[in-house]
Amino acid sequence: MLNLSHNELSGSIPSSFDNLRSLTSVDVSYNHLKGPLPDIRAFQEAPFEAVRGNEGLCGNATGLKACELDEIPRKKEKKLLILIVLPTFGFLVLSLMVLGFCLSFRKKMKSTTNEPRQVNNEDLFSIWSYDGKMVYENIIEATENFNAKYCIGEGGCGTVYRAALPNGQVIAVKKLHASSDGDSVNQKGFMSEISTLTEIRHHHIIKLYGFCSHPRHSFLVYEFLQGGSLRKVLASKEEVVEFDWNKRLNVVKELAYTMEVNEKCDIYSFGVLILEMIIGEHPGDLISSQSSSSSSSSSSKTGHGILFKDVLDQRLPPPTNQVAEQIVVAAKVAFACLNARPLSRPTMQQVARTMSNPRPSLQNQLHMITLGELVGANNFTS
């Protein structure tokens, strides 16, 4: 308790009184004090009799006038300024720091995202594992969700589409056919093809860039070779000359490797394709004649009466030496694939092995071999 009444005190009550928290009762009446009362309970709740007689006092106590703003002591003014300005300033600084961090992070992410696209503009698939989702979306967009107008070929296993990616790169996309329940057919063959083609490195086999295995879309992505269809090449007088025996043998070997890993591919169709490259046109008539002769009693005369060299594509010079031997092996493979009994046809594994290591059991003299000898030959039992 503090009683300072009737002491002729003047001036403001010191700010140190703000710290007298244990003070419960105060009396400063009949002095010459001025300014605001200290901000403690003893002064703020003091009765009028405890503060009367001081013309200059102000505050919330009963009977006193309210203090004007300029009557607040400098210390309280600073305290008020700090309480108002500092949080505001701190909030502004923090906001600027967060904004700066966000802008910096966004710039860094944008730089990271754009850098691979620019560096790998020529070959998007050198970063296939980096952003496969981007490549997938580009393929779907480039083919308009596999629209038929981008189709460049179709077979028993799937449909092939031409896709031009945003960076200008053109690829071939082989989309597997789906069954009625939505699952891709021959999933085992699909995975086997991926496994095999990722291990094979051969200049006669197109490059496998990547794949997508998904309930909605299962497809393989290959490099795109601009050359048109085989039928188009064989029908062109200019292009067929460039498509020499070596190139045709290489095509048969491209196919032997890639078809090897898919049991659903038609062995019979492969045989037809080989003959088409050897004779330079669709071998429908030749196959029909051989089929009919094999079922007649005069098969020995008919089959052996046609020389193999006479059915070769006459627009090219006759093959010689090792090329001639490989042509004979290719023809032997073709007729084995065309066997009337499906169970007697070779597997693609046997075909690939034979084409990789040709060991012709027939005579190497091309002009002496007949179609009958080729049809009757079968070295696929190993």
Coordinates of C-alpha atoms in Angstrom, one line a residue:
M1 CA 0.0 0.0 0.0
L2 CA 1.3 3.5 -0.9
N3 CA 0.0 6.8 0.3
L4 CA 1.7 9.9 -1.2
S5 CA -1.2 12.4 -0.6
H6 CA -0.6 16.0 0.4
N7 CA 3.1 16.0 -0.6
E8 CA 3.2 18.9 -3.1
L9 CA 4.5 16.4 -5.7
S10 CA 4.6 17.6 -9.3
G11 CA 5.3 16.3 -12.8
S12 CA 4.4 13.0 -14.3
I13 CA 4.2 9.8 -12.3
P14 CA 7.5 7.8 -13.3
S15 CA 7.0 4.9 -15.7
S16 CA 8.8 2.7 -13.3
F17 CA 5.5 2.5 -11.4
D18 CA 4.3 0.2 -14.2
N19 CA 6.5 -2.6 -12.6
L20 CA 4.9 -2.4 -9.1
R21 CA 2.7 -5.4 -9.7
S22 CA 2.3 -6.1 -6.0
L23 CA 0.9 -2.7 -5.2
T24 CA -2.8 -3.1 -4.2
S25 CA -3.7 0.4 -2.9
V26 CA -2.5 3.8 -3.7
D27 CA -3.3 7.4 -2.8
V28 CA -1.8 10.4 -4.6
S29 CA -4.5 12.9 -3.9
Y30 CA -3.9 16.6 -3.4
N31 CA -0.6 17.0 -5.3
H32 CA 0.3 18.7 -8.5
L33 CA 0.7 15.6 -10.7
K34 CA -0.1 15.5 -14.4
G35 CA -0.1 13.0 -17.2
P36 CA -1.5 9.4 -17.5
L37 CA -1.9 7.1 -14.6
P38 CA 0.5 4.1 -14.5
D39 CA -0.8 1.0 -16.3
I40 CA -1.3 -1.2 -13.2
R41 CA -4.4 -2.3 -11.3
A42 CA -3.8 -0.2 -8.2
F43 CA -4.0 3.0 -10.2
Q44 CA -6.5 2.0 -12.9
E45 CA -9.0 0.8 -10.2
A46 CA -8.3 3.5 -7.6
P47 CA -11.3 5.4 -6.3
F48 CA -11.6 9.1 -7.2
E49 CA -10.7 10.1 -3.6
A50 CA -7.2 8.6 -4.2
V51 CA -6.4 10.7 -7.3
R52 CA -8.4 13.9 -6.6
G53 CA -6.7 17.3 -6.3
N54 CA -4.4 16.7 -9.3
E55 CA -5.6 18.9 -12.1
G56 CA -3.3 17.4 -14.7
L57 CA -3.9 13.7 -14.2
C58 CA -5.8 11.7 -16.9
G59 CA -6.7 8.1 -17.4
N60 CA -9.5 5.6 -17.0
A61 CA -10.0 6.0 -13.3
T62 CA -13.3 7.3 -12.1
G63 CA -13.6 11.2 -12.2
L64 CA -10.5 11.7 -14.5
K65 CA -10.5 12.9 -18.0
A66 CA -9.3 10.6 -20.8
C67 CA -5.8 11.1 -21.9
E68 CA -5.0 12.7 -25.3
L69 CA -2.6 10.8 -27.6
D70 CA 0.2 13.4 -27.1
E71 CA -0.1 12.9 -23.4
I72 CA 1.1 9.3 -23.6
P73 CA 4.7 9.0 -22.3
R74 CA 7.4 8.5 -24.9
K75 CA 8.2 5.0 -23.6
K76 CA 4.6 3.9 -24.0
E77 CA 4.6 5.5 -27.4
K78 CA 7.6 3.5 -28.4
K79 CA 6.1 0.3 -27.0
L80 CA 2.9 1.0 -28.9
L81 CA 4.9 1.7 -32.1
I82 CA 6.8 -1.6 -31.7
L83 CA 3.6 -3.6 -31.1
I84 CA 2.0 -2.2 -34.3
V85 CA 4.9 -1.6 -36.7
L86 CA 7.1 -4.6 -35.9
P87 CA 4.6 -7.3 -36.6
T88 CA 3.5 -5.5 -39.8
F89 CA 7.1 -5.1 -41.0
G90 CA 7.9 -8.7 -40.0
F91 CA 4.9 -10.0 -42.0
L92 CA 6.0 -8.0 -45.1
V93 CA 9.6 -9.3 -44.8
L94 CA 8.4 -12.9 -44.4
S95 CA 6.0 -12.5 -47.3
L96 CA 8.8 -11.2 -49.6
M97 CA 11.1 -14.1 -48.5
V98 CA 8.4 -16.7 -49.3
L99 CA 7.6 -15.0 -52.6
G100 CA 11.3 -14.9 -53.5
F101 CA 11.8 -18.6 -52.6
C102 CA 8.7 -19.6 -54.7
L103 CA 9.9 -17.6 -57.7
S104 CA 13.4 -19.1 -57.4
F105 CA 12.1 -22.6 -57.1
R106 CA 9.8 -22.2 -60.0
K107 CA 12.6 -20.9 -62.2
K108 CA 14.8 -23.8 -61.2
M109 CA 12.1 -26.3 -61.9
K110 CA 11.4 -24.7 -65.3
S111 CA 15.1 -24.8 -66.1
T112 CA 15.3 -28.4 -65.1
T113 CA 12.3 -29.4 -67.1
N114 CA 13.3 -27.6 -70.3
E115 CA 17.0 -28.5 -70.3
P116 CA 16.6 -32.2 -71.4
R117 CA 14.1 -31.2 -74.1
Q118 CA 16.6 -28.8 -75.6
V119 CA 19.7 -30.9 -75.2
N120 CA 18.0 -34.0 -76.5
N121 CA 16.1 -32.3 -79.2
E122 CA 17.5 -34.7 -81.9
D123 CA 16.8 -37.9 -80.0
L124 CA 14.0 -37.7 -77.4
F125 CA 14.5 -41.4 -76.5
S126 CA 18.0 -40.8 -75.1
I127 CA 16.1 -39.7 -72.0
W128 CA 13.3 -42.3 -72.2
S129 CA 13.9 -43.4 -68.6
Y130 CA 14.0 -39.8 -67.5
D131 CA 10.5 -38.8 -68.5
G132 CA 8.6 -41.7 -69.9
K133 CA 5.2 -40.1 -69.1
M134 CA 6.1 -37.2 -71.4
V135 CA 6.9 -39.6 -74.2
Y136 CA 3.7 -41.5 -73.7
E137 CA 1.6 -38.4 -73.8
N138 CA 3.4 -37.2 -76.9
I139 CA 2.7 -40.6 -78.7
I140 CA -1.0 -40.5 -77.8
E141 CA -1.2 -36.9 -79.0
A142 CA 0.8 -37.6 -82.2
T143 CA -1.4 -40.5 -83.2
E144 CA -4.6 -38.9 -82.0
N145 CA -5.2 -41.8 -79.7
F146 CA -4.2 -44.3 -82.4
N147 CA -6.4 -42.9 -85.2
A148 CA -6.6 -45.1 -88.3
K149 CA -5.2 -42.4 -90.5
Y150 CA -1.8 -42.9 -88.9
C151 CA -1.8 -46.6 -89.6
I152 CA 1.1 -47.8 -91.8
G153 CA 0.7 -51.6 -91.4
E154 CA -1.3 -54.3 -89.7
G155 CA -0.6 -57.9 -88.8
G156 CA -1.8 -60.8 -86.6
C157 CA 0.0 -59.4 -83.6
G158 CA -0.8 -55.7 -83.8
T159 CA -1.1 -52.5 -85.8
V160 CA 1.8 -50.2 -86.6
Y161 CA 1.4 -46.4 -86.5
R162 CA 3.6 -43.6 -87.7
A163 CA 4.0 -40.9 -85.0
A164 CA 5.7 -37.5 -85.4
L165 CA 6.8 -36.2 -82.0
P166 CA 6.9 -32.5 -81.1
N167 CA 10.7 -32.4 -81.5
G168 CA 10.4 -33.6 -85.1
Q169 CA 11.5 -37.1 -84.5
V170 CA 9.4 -39.8 -86.3
I171 CA 8.9 -43.2 -84.7
A172 CA 7.0 -46.4 -85.4
V173 CA 4.5 -47.5 -82.7
K174 CA 3.4 -51.2 -82.7
K175 CA 0.2 -51.4 -80.7
L176 CA -0.8 -54.9 -79.7
H177 CA -4.3 -56.1 -80.5
A178 CA -6.6 -56.4 -77.4
S179 CA -8.9 -59.2 -76.6
S180 CA -12.6 -58.8 -75.8
D181 CA -11.9 -58.5 -72.1
G182 CA -9.5 -55.7 -72.7
D183 CA -6.3 -57.6 -72.0
S184 CA -3.5 -57.5 -74.5
V185 CA -3.1 -60.9 -76.3
N186 CA 0.0 -62.9 -75.8
Q187 CA 1.4 -60.9 -72.9
K188 CA 4.2 -63.5 -72.6
G189 CA 5.2 -62.9 -76.2
F190 CA 5.1 -59.1 -75.6
M191 CA 7.4 -59.3 -72.7
S192 CA 9.7 -61.8 -74.5
E193 CA 10.0 -59.4 -77.4
I194 CA 11.0 -56.6 -75.1
S195 CA 13.6 -58.8 -73.4
T196 CA 15.1 -60.0 -76.7
L197 CA 15.2 -56.8 -78.6
T198 CA 16.8 -54.9 -75.7
E199 CA 19.7 -57.4 -75.8
I200 CA 20.1 -57.6 -79.6
R201 CA 22.4 -55.1 -81.2
H202 CA 22.5 -55.7 -84.9
H203 CA 22.6 -53.2 -87.8
H204 CA 20.0 -55.1 -89.7
I205 CA 17.4 -54.9 -86.9
I206 CA 15.5 -51.8 -86.1
K207 CA 16.1 -50.2 -82.7
L208 CA 13.6 -50.7 -79.9
Y209 CA 13.3 -47.3 -78.1
G210 CA 10.9 -48.4 -75.4
F211 CA 7.5 -49.9 -74.5
C212 CA 4.3 -49.4 -72.6
S213 CA 2.6 -52.2 -70.8
H214 CA -0.8 -51.0 -69.6
P215 CA -4.4 -52.4 -69.5
R216 CA -5.5 -49.6 -71.9
H217 CA -2.5 -49.5 -74.3
S218 CA 0.3 -52.0 -74.8
F219 CA 2.7 -51.0 -77.5
L220 CA 6.3 -51.1 -78.6
V221 CA 8.2 -48.1 -79.9
Y222 CA 10.7 -48.6 -82.7
E223 CA 12.9 -46.3 -84.9
F224 CA 11.0 -45.4 -88.1
L225 CA 12.6 -46.4 -91.4
Q226 CA 11.2 -44.5 -94.3
G227 CA 11.0 -46.9 -97.2
G228 CA 7.4 -47.7 -97.9
S229 CA 6.0 -51.2 -98.1
L230 CA 7.7 -54.2 -99.7
R231 CA 5.0 -54.4 -102.4
K232 CA 5.7 -50.8 -103.3
V233 CA 9.4 -51.4 -103.6
L234 CA 9.0 -54.5 -105.7
A235 CA 6.6 -52.7 -108.0
S236 CA 8.9 -49.8 -108.7
K237 CA 11.4 -50.2 -111.6
E238 CA 13.8 -47.8 -110.0
E239 CA 13.6 -49.0 -106.4
V240 CA 13.7 -52.8 -107.1
V241 CA 17.2 -52.5 -108.7
E242 CA 18.4 -50.9 -105.5
F243 CA 16.8 -53.7 -103.5
D244 CA 19.5 -56.2 -104.4
W245 CA 20.0 -59.7 -103.2
N246 CA 22.1 -58.8 -100.2
K247 CA 19.4 -56.3 -99.0
R248 CA 16.7 -58.9 -99.5
L249 CA 18.6 -61.5 -97.5
N250 CA 19.1 -58.9 -94.7
V251 CA 15.3 -58.3 -94.6
V252 CA 14.7 -62.0 -94.2
K253 CA 17.2 -62.0 -91.3
E254 CA 15.5 -58.6 -89.7
L255 CA 12.3 -60.5 -89.7
A256 CA 13.7 -63.9 -88.5
Y257 CA 15.0 -62.2 -85.3
T258 CA 12.0 -60.1 -84.5
M259 CA 9.4 -62.7 -85.4
E260 CA 11.3 -65.3 -83.4
V261 CA 10.0 -64.0 -80.1
N262 CA 6.3 -63.9 -80.8
E263 CA 4.5 -67.3 -81.2
K264 CA 1.4 -65.6 -82.5
C265 CA 3.1 -64.4 -85.7
D266 CA 2.1 -66.5 -88.7
I267 CA 4.9 -68.9 -89.9
Y268 CA 3.1 -69.5 -93.2
S269 CA 2.9 -65.7 -93.9
F270 CA 6.6 -65.5 -93.2
G271 CA 7.3 -68.1 -95.9
V272 CA 5.1 -66.2 -98.4
L273 CA 7.0 -63.0 -97.6
I274 CA 10.4 -64.7 -98.3
L275 CA 9.2 -66.0 -101.6
E276 CA 7.8 -62.6 -102.5
M277 CA 11.3 -61.1 -102.1
I278 CA 13.0 -63.9 -104.0
I279 CA 10.8 -63.9 -107.1
G280 CA 9.9 -60.2 -107.0
E281 CA 6.2 -60.5 -106.9
H282 CA 3.4 -62.2 -104.8
P283 CA 4.1 -66.0 -105.1
G284 CA 0.4 -67.0 -105.2
D285 CA 0.7 -68.8 -108.5
L286 CA 3.9 -70.6 -107.5
I287 CA 2.5 -71.8 -104.2
S288 CA -0.7 -73.0 -105.9
S289 CA 1.2 -74.9 -108.5
Q290 CA 3.5 -76.6 -105.9
S291 CA 0.5 -77.4 -103.7
S292 CA -1.4 -79.1 -106.6
S293 CA 1.7 -80.9 -107.8
S294 CA 2.5 -82.3 -104.4
S295 CA -0.9 -83.9 -104.3
S296 CA -0.7 -85.5 -107.7
S297 CA 0.9 -88.7 -108.8
S298 CA 3.2 -86.9 -111.2
S299 CA 4.7 -84.7 -108.4
S300 CA 8.2 -86.0 -109.1
K301 CA 8.1 -84.9 -112.8
T302 CA 6.4 -81.6 -112.1
G303 CA 8.4 -80.6 -109.0
H304 CA 11.8 -81.4 -110.5
G305 CA 11.0 -79.9 -113.9
I306 CA 11.2 -76.3 -112.8
L307 CA 14.6 -74.9 -112.1
F308 CA 14.9 -72.5 -109.1
K309 CA 16.9 -70.0 -111.0
D310 CA 14.0 -69.5 -113.5
V311 CA 11.7 -68.2 -110.8
L312 CA 14.2 -65.7 -109.3
D313 CA 13.5 -62.0 -109.8
Q314 CA 14.9 -61.5 -113.4
R315 CA 15.3 -57.8 -112.9
L316 CA 18.4 -58.4 -110.8
P317 CA 21.7 -60.1 -111.9
P318 CA 21.7 -63.8 -110.8
P319 CA 23.2 -64.2 -107.3
T320 CA 26.6 -65.8 -107.1
N321 CA 28.9 -67.6 -104.6
Q322 CA 27.9 -67.1 -100.9
V323 CA 24.9 -64.9 -101.8
A324 CA 23.6 -67.7 -104.1
E325 CA 23.9 -70.2 -101.3
Q326 CA 22.1 -68.0 -98.8
I327 CA 19.3 -67.5 -101.4
V328 CA 18.9 -71.2 -101.6
V329 CA 18.8 -71.5 -97.8
A330 CA 16.1 -68.7 -97.7
A331 CA 14.0 -70.5 -100.3
K332 CA 14.4 -73.8 -98.4
V333 CA 13.2 -72.0 -95.3
A334 CA 10.3 -70.5 -97.2
F335 CA 9.0 -73.8 -98.5
A336 CA 9.4 -75.4 -95.1
C337 CA 7.2 -72.6 -93.6
L338 CA 4.6 -73.3 -96.4
N339 CA 4.3 -77.0 -95.4
A340 CA 0.7 -78.1 -95.8
R341 CA 0.9 -79.6 -92.3
P342 CA 1.2 -76.8 -89.6
L343 CA 2.9 -79.2 -87.2
S344 CA 5.6 -79.9 -89.8
R345 CA 6.5 -76.2 -90.2
P346 CA 9.6 -74.9 -88.4
T347 CA 9.5 -72.7 -85.4
M348 CA 10.8 -69.1 -85.7
Q349 CA 13.7 -70.1 -83.4
Q350 CA 14.8 -72.7 -85.9
V351 CA 14.3 -70.3 -88.7
A352 CA 16.4 -67.6 -87.0
R353 CA 19.2 -70.1 -86.2
T354 CA 19.3 -71.4 -89.8
M355 CA 19.4 -67.9 -91.3
S356 CA 22.2 -66.9 -88.9
N357 CA 24.3 -69.9 -89.6
P358 CA 23.4 -71.1 -93.1
R359 CA 24.6 -74.7 -93.8
P360 CA 23.0 -75.6 -97.1
S361 CA 22.6 -79.3 -97.5
L362 CA 21.7 -78.8 -101.2
Q363 CA 24.1 -78.4 -104.0
N364 CA 25.7 -74.9 -104.1
Q365 CA 25.2 -74.7 -107.9
L366 CA 22.1 -72.5 -108.1
H367 CA 21.4 -73.4 -111.8
M368 CA 21.1 -77.1 -111.0
I369 CA 18.6 -76.9 -108.1
T370 CA 14.9 -77.5 -108.8
L371 CA 11.8 -76.4 -106.9
G372 CA 11.1 -80.0 -106.1
E373 CA 14.4 -80.3 -104.3
L374 CA 13.7 -77.2 -102.3
V375 CA 10.2 -78.3 -101.4
G376 CA 11.4 -81.7 -100.3
A377 CA 14.3 -80.4 -98.2
N378 CA 13.9 -80.2 -94.4
N379 CA 16.8 -79.6 -92.1
F380 CA 14.9 -78.3 -89.1
T381 CA 15.0 -81.4 -87.0
S382 CA 18.1 -80.2 -85.0

